[in-house]
JSON list of C-alpha atoms and ligand atoms in Angstrom, two decimals:
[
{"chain": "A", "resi": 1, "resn": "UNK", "atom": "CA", "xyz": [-29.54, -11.17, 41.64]},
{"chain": "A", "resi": 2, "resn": "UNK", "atom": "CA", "xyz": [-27.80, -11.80, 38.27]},
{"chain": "A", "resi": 3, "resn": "UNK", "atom": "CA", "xyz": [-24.35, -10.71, 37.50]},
{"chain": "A", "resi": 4, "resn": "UNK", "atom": "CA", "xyz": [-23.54, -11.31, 33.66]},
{"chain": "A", "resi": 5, "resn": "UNK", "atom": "CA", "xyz": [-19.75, -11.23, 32.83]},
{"chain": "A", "resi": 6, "resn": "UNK", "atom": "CA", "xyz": [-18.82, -11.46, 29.05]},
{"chain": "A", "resi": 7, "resn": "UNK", "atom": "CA", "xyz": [-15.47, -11.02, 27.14]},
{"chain": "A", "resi": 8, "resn": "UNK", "atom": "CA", "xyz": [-13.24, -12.37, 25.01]},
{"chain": "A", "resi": 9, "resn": "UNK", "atom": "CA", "xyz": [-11.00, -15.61, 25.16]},
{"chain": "A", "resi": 10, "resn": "UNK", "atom": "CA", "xyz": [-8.65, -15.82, 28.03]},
{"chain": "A", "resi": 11, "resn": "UNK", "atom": "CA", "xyz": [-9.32, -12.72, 29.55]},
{"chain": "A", "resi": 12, "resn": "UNK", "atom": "CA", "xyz": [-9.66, -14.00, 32.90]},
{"chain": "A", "resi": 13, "resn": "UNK", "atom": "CA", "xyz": [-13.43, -13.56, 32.92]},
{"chain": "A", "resi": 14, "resn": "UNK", "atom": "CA", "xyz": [-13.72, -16.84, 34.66]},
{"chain": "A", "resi": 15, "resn": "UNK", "atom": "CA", "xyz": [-11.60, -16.65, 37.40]},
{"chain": "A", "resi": 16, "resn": "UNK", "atom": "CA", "xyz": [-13.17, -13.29, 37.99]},
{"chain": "A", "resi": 17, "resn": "UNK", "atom": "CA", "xyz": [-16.77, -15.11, 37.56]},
{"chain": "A", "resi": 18, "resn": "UNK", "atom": "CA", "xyz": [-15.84, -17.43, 40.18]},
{"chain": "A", "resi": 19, "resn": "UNK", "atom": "CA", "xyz": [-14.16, -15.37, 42.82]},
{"chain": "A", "resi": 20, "resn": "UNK", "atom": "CA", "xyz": [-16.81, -12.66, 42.37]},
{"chain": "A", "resi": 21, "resn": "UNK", "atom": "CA", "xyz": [-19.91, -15.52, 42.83]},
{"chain": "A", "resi": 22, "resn": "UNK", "atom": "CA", "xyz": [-17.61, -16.72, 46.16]},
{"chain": "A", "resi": 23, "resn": "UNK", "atom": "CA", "xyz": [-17.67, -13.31, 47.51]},
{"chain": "A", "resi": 24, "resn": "UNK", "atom": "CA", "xyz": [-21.55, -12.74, 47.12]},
{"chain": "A", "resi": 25, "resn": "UNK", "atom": "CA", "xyz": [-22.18, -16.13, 47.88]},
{"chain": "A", "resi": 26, "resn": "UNK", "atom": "CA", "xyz": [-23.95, -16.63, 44.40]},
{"chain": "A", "resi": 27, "resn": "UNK", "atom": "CA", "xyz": [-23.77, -19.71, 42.51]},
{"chain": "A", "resi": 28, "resn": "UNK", "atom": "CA", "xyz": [-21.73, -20.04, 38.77]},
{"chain": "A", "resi": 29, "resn": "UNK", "atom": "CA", "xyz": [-21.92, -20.96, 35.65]},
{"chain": "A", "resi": 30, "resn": "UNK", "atom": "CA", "xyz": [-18.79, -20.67, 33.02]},
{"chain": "A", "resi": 31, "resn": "UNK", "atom": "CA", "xyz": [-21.27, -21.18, 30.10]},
{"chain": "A", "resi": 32, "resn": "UNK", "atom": "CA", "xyz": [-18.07, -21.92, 28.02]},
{"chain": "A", "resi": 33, "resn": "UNK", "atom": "CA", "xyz": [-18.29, -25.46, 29.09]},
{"chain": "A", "resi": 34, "resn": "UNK", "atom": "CA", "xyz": [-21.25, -26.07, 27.48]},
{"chain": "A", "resi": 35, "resn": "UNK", "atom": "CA", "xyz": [-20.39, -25.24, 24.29]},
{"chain": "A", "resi": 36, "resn": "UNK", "atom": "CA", "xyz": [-16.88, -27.28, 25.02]},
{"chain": "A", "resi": 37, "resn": "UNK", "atom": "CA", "xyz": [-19.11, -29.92, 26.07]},
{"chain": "A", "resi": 38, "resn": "UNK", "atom": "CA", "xyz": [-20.94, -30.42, 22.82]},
{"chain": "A", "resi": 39, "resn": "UNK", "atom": "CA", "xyz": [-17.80, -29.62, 20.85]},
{"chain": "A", "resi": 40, "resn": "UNK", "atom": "CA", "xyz": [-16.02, -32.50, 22.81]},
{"chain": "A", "resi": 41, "resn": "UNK", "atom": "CA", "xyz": [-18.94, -34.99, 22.32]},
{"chain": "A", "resi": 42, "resn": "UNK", "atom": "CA", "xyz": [-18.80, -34.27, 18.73]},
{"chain": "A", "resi": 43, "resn": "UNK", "atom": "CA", "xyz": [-14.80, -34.91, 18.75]},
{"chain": "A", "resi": 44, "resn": "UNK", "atom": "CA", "xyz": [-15.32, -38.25, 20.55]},
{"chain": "A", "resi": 45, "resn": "UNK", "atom": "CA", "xyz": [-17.26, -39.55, 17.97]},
{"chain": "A", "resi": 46, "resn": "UNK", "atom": "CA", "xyz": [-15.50, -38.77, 15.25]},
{"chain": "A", "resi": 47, "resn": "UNK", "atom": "CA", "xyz": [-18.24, -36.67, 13.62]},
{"chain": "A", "resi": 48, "resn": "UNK", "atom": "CA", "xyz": [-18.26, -33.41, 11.60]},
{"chain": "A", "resi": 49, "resn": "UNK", "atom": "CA", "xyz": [-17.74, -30.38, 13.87]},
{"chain": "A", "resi": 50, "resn": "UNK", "atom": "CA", "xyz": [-20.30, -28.82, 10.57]},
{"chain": "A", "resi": 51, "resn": "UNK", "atom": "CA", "xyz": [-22.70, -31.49, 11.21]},
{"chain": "A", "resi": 52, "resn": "UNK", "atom": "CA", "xyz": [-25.37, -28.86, 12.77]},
{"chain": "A", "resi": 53, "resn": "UNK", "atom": "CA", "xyz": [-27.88, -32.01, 13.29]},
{"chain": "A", "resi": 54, "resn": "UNK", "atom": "CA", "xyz": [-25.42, -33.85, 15.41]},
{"chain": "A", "resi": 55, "resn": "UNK", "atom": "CA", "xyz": [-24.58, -31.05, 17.08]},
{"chain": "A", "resi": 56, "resn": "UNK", "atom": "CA", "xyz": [-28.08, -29.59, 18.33]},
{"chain": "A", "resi": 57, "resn": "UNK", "atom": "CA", "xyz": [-28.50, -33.00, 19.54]},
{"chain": "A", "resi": 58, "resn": "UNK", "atom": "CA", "xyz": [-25.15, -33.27, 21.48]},
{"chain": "A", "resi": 59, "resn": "UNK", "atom": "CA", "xyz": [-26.34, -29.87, 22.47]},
{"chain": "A", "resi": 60, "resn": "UNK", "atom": "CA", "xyz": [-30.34, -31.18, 23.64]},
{"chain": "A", "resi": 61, "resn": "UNK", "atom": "CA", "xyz": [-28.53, -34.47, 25.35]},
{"chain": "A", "resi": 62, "resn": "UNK", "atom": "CA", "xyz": [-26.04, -32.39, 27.60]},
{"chain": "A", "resi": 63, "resn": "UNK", "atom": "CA", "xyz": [-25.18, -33.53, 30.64]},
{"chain": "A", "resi": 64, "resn": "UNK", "atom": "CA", "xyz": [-24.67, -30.72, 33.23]},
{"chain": "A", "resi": 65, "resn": "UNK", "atom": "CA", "xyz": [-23.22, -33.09, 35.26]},
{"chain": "A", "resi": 66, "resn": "UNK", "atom": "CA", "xyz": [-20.26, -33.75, 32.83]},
{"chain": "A", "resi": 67, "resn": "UNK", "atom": "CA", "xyz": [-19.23, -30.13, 32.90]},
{"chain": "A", "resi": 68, "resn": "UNK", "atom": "CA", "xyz": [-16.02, -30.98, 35.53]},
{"chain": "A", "resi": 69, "resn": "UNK", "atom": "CA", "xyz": [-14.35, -33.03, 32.98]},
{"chain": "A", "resi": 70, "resn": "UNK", "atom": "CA", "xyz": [-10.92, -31.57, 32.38]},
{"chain": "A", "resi": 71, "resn": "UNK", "atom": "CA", "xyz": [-10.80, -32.22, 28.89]},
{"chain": "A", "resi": 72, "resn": "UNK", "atom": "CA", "xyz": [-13.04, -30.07, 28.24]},
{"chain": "A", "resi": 73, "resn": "UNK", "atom": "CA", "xyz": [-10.65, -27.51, 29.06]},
{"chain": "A", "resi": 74, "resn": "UNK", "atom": "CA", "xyz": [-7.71, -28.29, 26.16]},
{"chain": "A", "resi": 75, "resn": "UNK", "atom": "CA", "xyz": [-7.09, -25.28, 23.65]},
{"chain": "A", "resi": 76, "resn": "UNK", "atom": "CA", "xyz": [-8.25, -28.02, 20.68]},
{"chain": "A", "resi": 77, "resn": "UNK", "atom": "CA", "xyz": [-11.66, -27.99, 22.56]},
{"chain": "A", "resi": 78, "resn": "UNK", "atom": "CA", "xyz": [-12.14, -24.34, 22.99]},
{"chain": "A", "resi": 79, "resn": "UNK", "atom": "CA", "xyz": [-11.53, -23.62, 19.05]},
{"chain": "A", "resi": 80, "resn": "UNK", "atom": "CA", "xyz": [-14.26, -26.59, 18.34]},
{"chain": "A", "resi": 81, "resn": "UNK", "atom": "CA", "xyz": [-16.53, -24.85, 20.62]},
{"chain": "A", "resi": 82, "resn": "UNK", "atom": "CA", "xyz": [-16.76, -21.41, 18.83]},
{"chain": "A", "resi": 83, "resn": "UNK", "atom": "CA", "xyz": [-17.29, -23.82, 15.86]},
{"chain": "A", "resi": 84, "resn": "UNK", "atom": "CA", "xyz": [-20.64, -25.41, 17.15]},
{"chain": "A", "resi": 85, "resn": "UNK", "atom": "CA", "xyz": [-21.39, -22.11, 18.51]},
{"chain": "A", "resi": 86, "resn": "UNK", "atom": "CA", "xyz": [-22.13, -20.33, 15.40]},
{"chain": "A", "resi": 87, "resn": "UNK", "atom": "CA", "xyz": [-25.13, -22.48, 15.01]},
{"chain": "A", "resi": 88, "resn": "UNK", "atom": "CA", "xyz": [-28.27, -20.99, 16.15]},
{"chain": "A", "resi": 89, "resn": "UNK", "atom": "CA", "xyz": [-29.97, -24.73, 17.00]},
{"chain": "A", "resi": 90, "resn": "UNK", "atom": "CA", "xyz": [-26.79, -25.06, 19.43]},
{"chain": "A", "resi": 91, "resn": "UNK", "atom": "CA", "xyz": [-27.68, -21.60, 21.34]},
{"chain": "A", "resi": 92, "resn": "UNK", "atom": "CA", "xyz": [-31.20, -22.57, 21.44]},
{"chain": "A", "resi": 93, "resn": "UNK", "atom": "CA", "xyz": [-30.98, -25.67, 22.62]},
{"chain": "A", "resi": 94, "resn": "UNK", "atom": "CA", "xyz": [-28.84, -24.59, 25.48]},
{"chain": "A", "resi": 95, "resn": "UNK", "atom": "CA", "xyz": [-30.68, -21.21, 26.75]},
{"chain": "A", "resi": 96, "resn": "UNK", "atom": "CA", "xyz": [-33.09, -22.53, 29.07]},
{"chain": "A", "resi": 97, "resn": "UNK", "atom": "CA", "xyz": [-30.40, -24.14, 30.78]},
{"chain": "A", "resi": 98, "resn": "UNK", "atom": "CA", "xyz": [-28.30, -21.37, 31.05]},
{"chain": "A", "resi": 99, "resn": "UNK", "atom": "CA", "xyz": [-31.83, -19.09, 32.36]},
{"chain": "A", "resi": 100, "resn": "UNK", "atom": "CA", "xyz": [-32.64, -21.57, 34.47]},
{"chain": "A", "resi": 101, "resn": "UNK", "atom": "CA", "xyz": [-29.47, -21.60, 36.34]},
{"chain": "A", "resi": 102, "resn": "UNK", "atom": "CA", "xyz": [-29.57, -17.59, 36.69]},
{"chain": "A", "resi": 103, "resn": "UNK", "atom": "CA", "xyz": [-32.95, -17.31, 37.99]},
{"chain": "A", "resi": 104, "resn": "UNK", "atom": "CA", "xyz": [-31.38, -19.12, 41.00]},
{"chain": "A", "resi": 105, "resn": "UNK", "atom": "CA", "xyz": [-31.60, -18.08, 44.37]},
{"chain": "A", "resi": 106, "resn": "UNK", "atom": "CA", "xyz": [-30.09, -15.72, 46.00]},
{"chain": "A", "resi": 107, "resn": "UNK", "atom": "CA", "xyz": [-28.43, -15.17, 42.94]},
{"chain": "A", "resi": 108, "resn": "UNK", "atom": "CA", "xyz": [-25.79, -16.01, 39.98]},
{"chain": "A", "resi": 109, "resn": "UNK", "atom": "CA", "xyz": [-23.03, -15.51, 38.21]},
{"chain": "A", "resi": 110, "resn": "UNK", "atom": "CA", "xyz": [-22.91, -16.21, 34.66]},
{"chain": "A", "resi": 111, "resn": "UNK", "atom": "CA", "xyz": [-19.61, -15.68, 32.53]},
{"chain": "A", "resi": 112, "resn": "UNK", "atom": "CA", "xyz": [-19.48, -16.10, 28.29]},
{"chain": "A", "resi": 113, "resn": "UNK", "atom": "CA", "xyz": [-19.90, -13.88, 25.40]},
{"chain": "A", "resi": 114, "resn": "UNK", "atom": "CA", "xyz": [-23.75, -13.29, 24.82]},
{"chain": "A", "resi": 115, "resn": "UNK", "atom": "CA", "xyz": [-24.74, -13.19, 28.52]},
{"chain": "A", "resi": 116, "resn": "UNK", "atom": "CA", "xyz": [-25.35, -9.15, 28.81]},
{"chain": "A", "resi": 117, "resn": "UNK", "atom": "CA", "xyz": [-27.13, -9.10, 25.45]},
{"chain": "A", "resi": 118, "resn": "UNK", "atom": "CA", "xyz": [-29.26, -12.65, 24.52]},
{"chain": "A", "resi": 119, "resn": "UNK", "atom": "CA", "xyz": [-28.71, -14.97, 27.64]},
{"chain": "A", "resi": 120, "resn": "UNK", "atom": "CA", "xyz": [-29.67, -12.47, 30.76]},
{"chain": "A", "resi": 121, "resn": "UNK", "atom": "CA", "xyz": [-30.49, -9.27, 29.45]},
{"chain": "A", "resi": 122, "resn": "UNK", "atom": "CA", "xyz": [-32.23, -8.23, 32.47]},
{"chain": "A", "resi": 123, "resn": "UNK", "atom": "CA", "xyz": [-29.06, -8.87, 34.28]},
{"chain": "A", "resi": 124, "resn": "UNK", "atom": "CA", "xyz": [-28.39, -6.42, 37.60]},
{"chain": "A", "resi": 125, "resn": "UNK", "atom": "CA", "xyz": [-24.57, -6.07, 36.73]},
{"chain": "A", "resi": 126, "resn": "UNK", "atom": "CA", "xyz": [-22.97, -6.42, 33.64]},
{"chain": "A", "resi": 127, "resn": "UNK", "atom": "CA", "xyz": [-19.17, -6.63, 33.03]},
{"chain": "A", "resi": 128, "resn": "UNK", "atom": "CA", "xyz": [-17.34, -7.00, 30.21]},
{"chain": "A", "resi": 129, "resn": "UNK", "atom": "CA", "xyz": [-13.87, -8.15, 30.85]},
{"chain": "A", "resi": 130, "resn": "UNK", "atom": "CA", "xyz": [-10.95, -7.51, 28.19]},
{"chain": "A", "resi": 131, "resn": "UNK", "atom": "CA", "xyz": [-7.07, -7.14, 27.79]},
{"chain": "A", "resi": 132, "resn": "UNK", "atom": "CA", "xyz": [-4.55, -6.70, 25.21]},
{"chain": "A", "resi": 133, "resn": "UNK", "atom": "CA", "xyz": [-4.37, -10.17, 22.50]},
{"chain": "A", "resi": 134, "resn": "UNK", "atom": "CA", "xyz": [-0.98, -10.52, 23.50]},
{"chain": "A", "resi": 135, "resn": "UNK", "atom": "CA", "xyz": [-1.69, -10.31, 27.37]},
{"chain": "A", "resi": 136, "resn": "UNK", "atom": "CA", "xyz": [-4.45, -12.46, 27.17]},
{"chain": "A", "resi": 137, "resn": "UNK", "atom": "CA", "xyz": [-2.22, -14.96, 25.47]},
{"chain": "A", "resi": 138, "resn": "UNK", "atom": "CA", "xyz": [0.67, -15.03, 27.82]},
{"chain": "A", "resi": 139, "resn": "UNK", "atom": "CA", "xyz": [-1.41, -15.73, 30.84]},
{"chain": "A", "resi": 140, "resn": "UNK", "atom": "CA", "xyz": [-3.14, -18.44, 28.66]},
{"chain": "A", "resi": 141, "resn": "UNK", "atom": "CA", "xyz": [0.30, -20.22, 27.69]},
{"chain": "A", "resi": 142, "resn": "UNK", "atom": "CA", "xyz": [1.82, -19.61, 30.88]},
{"chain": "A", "resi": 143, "resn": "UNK", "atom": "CA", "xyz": [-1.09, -21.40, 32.77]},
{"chain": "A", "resi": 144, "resn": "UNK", "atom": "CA", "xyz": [-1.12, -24.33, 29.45]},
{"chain": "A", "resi": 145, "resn": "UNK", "atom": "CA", "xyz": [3.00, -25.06, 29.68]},
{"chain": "A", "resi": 146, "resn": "UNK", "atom": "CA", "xyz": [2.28, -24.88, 33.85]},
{"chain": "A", "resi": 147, "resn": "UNK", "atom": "CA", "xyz": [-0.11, -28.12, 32.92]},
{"chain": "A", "resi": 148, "resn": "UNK", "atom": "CA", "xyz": [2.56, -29.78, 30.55]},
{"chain": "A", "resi": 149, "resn": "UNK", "atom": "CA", "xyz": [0.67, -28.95, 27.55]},
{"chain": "A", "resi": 150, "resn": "UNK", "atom": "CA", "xyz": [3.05, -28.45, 24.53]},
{"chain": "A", "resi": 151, "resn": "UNK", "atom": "CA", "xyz": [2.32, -25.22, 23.31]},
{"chain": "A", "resi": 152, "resn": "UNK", "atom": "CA", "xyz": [3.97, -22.52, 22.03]},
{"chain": "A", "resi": 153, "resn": "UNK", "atom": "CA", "xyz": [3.42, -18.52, 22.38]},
{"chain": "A", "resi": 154, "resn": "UNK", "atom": "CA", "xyz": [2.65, -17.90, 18.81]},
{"chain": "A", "resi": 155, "resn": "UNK", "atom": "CA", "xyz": [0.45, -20.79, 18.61]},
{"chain": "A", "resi": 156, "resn": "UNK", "atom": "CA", "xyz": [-1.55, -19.91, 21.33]},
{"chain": "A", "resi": 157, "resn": "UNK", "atom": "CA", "xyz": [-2.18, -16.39, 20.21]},
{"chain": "A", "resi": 158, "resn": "UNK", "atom": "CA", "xyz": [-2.58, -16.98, 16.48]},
{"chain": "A", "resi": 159, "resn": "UNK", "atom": "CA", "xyz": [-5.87, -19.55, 18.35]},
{"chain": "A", "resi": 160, "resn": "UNK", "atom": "CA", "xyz": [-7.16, -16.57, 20.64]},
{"chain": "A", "resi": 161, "resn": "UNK", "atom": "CA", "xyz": [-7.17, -14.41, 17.67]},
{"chain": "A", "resi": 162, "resn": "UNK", "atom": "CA", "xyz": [-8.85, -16.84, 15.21]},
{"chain": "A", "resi": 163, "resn": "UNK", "atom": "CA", "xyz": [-11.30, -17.38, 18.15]},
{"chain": "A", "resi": 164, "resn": "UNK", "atom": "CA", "xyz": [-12.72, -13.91, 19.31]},
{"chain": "A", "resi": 165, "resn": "UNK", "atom": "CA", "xyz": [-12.62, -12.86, 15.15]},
{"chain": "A", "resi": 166, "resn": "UNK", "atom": "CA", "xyz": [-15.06, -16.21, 14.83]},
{"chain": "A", "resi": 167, "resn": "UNK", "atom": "CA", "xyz": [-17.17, -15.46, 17.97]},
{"chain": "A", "resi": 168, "resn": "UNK", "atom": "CA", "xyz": [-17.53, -11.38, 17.33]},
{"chain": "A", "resi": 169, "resn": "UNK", "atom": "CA", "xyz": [-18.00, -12.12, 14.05]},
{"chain": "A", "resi": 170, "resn": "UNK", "atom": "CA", "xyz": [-21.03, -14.80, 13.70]},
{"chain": "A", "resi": 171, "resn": "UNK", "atom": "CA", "xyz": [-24.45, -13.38, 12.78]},
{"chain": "A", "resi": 172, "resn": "UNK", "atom": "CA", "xyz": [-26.43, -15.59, 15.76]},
{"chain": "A", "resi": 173, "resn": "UNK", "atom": "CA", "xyz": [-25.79, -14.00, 19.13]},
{"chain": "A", "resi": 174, "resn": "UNK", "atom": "CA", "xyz": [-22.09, -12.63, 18.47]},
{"chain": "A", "resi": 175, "resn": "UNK", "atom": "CA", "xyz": [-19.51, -11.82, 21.35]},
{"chain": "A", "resi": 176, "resn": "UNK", "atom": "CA", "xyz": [-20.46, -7.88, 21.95]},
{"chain": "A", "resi": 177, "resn": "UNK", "atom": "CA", "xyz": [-20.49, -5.52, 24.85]},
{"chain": "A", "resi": 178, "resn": "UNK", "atom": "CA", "xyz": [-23.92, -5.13, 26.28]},
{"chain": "A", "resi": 179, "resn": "UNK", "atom": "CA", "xyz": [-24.88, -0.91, 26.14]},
{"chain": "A", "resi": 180, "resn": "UNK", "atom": "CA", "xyz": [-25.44, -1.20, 29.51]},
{"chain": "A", "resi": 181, "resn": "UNK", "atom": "CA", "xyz": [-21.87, -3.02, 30.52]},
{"chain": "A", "resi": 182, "resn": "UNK", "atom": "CA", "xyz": [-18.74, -1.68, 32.79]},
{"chain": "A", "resi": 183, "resn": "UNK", "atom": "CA", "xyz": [-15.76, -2.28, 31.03]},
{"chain": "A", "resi": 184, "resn": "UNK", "atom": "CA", "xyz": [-12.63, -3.77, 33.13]},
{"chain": "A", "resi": 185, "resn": "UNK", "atom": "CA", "xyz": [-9.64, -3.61, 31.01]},
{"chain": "A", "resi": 186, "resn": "UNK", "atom": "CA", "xyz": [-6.98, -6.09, 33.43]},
{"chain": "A", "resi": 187, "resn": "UNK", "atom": "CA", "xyz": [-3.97, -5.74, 30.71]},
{"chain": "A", "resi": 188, "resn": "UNK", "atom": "CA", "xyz": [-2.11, -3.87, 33.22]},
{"chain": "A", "resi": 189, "resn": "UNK", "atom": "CA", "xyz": [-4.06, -5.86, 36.15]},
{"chain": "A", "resi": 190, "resn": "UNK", "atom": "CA", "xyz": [-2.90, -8.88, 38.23]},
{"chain": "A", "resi": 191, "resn": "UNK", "atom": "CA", "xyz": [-5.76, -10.84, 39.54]},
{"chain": "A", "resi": 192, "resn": "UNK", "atom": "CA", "xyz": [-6.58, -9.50, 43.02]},
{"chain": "A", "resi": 193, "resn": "UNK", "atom": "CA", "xyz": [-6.78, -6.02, 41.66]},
{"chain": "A", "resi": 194, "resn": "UNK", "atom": "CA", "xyz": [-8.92, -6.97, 39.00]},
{"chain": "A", "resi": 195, "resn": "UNK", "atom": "CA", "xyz": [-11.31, -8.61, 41.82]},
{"chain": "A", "resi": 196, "resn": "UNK", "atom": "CA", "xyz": [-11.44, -5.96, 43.69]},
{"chain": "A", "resi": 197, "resn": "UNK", "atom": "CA", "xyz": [-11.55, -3.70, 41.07]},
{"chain": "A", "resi": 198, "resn": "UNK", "atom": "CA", "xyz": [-14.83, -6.03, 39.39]},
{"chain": "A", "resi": 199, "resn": "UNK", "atom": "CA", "xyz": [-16.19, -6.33, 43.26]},
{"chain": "A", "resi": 200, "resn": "UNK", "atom": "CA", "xyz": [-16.16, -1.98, 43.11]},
{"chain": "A", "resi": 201, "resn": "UNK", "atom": "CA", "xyz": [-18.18, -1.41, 40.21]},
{"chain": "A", "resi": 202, "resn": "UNK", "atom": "CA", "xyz": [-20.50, -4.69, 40.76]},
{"chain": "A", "resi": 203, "resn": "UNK", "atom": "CA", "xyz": [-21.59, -2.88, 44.41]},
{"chain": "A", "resi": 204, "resn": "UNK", "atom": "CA", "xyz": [-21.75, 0.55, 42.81]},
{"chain": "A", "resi": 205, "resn": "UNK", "atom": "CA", "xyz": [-24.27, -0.74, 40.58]},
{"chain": "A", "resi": 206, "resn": "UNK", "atom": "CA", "xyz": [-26.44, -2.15, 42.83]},
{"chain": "A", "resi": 207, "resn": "UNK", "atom": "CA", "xyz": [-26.03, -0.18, 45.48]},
{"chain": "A", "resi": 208, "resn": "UNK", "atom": "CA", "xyz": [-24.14, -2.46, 48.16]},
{"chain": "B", "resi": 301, "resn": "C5P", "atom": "O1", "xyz": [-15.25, -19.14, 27.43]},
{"chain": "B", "resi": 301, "resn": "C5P", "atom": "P1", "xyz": [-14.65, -20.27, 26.64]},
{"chain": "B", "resi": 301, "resn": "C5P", "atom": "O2", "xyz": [-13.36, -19.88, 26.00]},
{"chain": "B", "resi": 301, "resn": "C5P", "atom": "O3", "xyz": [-14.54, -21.54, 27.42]},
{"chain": "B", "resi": 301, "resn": "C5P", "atom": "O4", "xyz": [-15.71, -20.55, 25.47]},
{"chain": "B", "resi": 301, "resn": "C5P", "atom": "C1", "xyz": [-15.46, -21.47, 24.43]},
{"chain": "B", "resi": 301, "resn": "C5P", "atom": "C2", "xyz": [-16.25, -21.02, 23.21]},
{"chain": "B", "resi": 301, "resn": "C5P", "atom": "O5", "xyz": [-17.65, -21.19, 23.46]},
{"chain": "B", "resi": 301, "resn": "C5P", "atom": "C3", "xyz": [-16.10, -19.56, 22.83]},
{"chain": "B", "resi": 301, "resn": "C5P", "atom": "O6", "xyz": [-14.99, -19.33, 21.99]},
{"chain": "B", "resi": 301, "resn": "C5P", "atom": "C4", "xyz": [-17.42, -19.25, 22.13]},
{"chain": "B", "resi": 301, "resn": "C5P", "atom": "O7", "xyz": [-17.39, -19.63, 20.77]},
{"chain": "B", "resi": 301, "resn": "C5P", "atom": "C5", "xyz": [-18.41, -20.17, 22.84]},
{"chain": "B", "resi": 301, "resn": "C5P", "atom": "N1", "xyz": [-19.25, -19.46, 23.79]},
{"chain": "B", "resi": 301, "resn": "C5P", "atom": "C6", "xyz": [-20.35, -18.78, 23.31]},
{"chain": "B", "resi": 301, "resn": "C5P", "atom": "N2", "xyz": [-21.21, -18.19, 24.17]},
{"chain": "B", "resi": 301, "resn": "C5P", "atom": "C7", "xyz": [-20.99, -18.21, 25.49]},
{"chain": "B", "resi": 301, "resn": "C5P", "atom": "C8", "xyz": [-19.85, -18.86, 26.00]},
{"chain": "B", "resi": 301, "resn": "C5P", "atom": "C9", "xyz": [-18.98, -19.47, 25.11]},
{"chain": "B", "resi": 301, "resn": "C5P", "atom": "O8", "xyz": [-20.56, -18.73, 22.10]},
{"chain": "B", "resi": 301, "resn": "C5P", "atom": "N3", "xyz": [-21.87, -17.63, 26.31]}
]
């Protein structure tokens, strides 16, 4: 079983991701982090977030294990990311990974932009999560000021925006809602409904 839930930046489509895997007892993957991951190596060592060499081979040298970091999870690191993930050697190099981890027993959740469309198009369930820009933002600099990061509002939304134009608009696997995906629009959701409102149309679908 392979539920694929895309959407754009901060729209809650990985607390979603991991709720819904706990309910089904699936495993999950917030495939975000790996493209953090190779943006972050490339940050640590000072090179060229352009340099596409160095960044397939960050991208070939991952270490899934390193994916718990917290850094990882800074708003600097999540702009960087949709930088290195415009190149196609990047995506490649990380799609057996991602595959891998579906095909999993009894099943998995999977949460980015491309996994309805290039990742797991055979996927049983297919959401794609979205809200209002300036929804999304609030919840993202509410939870970033809750973990002393000094942000502010506009900041953080000018970022979002910058980010979903960059990842909808790249030619190699772009951020796009799968034909056969159930929208969930959660602007005018707080997080339980949206779960149970996710859980609903993921058993509808396959029949639960
Ligand atoms: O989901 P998250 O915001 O952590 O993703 C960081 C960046 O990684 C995204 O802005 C996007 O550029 C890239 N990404 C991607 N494909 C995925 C998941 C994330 O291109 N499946």
């Amino acid at each position: 079983m392979i539920i694929a839930i895309d959407g754009p930046a901060a729209s809650g489509k990985g607390t979603l991701a991991r709720r819904i895997a706990g309910h089904f007892g699936y495993q999950c993957l917030d495939t975000g982090l790996l493209y953090r991951a190779v943006a972050h190596d490339m940050l640590s060592r000072n090179i060229s977030l352009e340099d596409t060499q160095a960044a397939e081979w960050a991208a070939r040298s991952l270490d899934p294990a390193r994916l718990d970091d917290p850094s990882l999870r800074l708003p600097g690191v999540g702009n960087a990311a949709s930088v290195v993930a415009r190149m196609p050697g990047v995506r490649a190099a990380l799609l057996d990974l991602q595959r891998n981890f579906a095909a999993q027993e009894p099943g998995a959740v999977l949460d980015g932009r491309d996994i309805g469309t290039v990742v797991c198009p055979e996927a049983d369930a297919k959401l794609f999560i979205t809200a209002a820009v300036e929804v999304r933002a609030r919840r993202r600099y509410d939870e970033l000021i809750g973990r002393g990061e000094p942000v502010t509002y506009e900041g953080v939304l000018d970022e979002i925006r910058r980010r979903d134009q960059r990842d909808a608009g790249r030619a190699e696997a772009p951020m796009a809602v799968a034909a056969d995906a159930m929208l969930l629009d959660t602007t005018n959701l707080a997080i339980e409904a949206a779960f149970d409102a996710a859980v609903g149309l993921i058993k509808r679908k396959i029949g639960q």
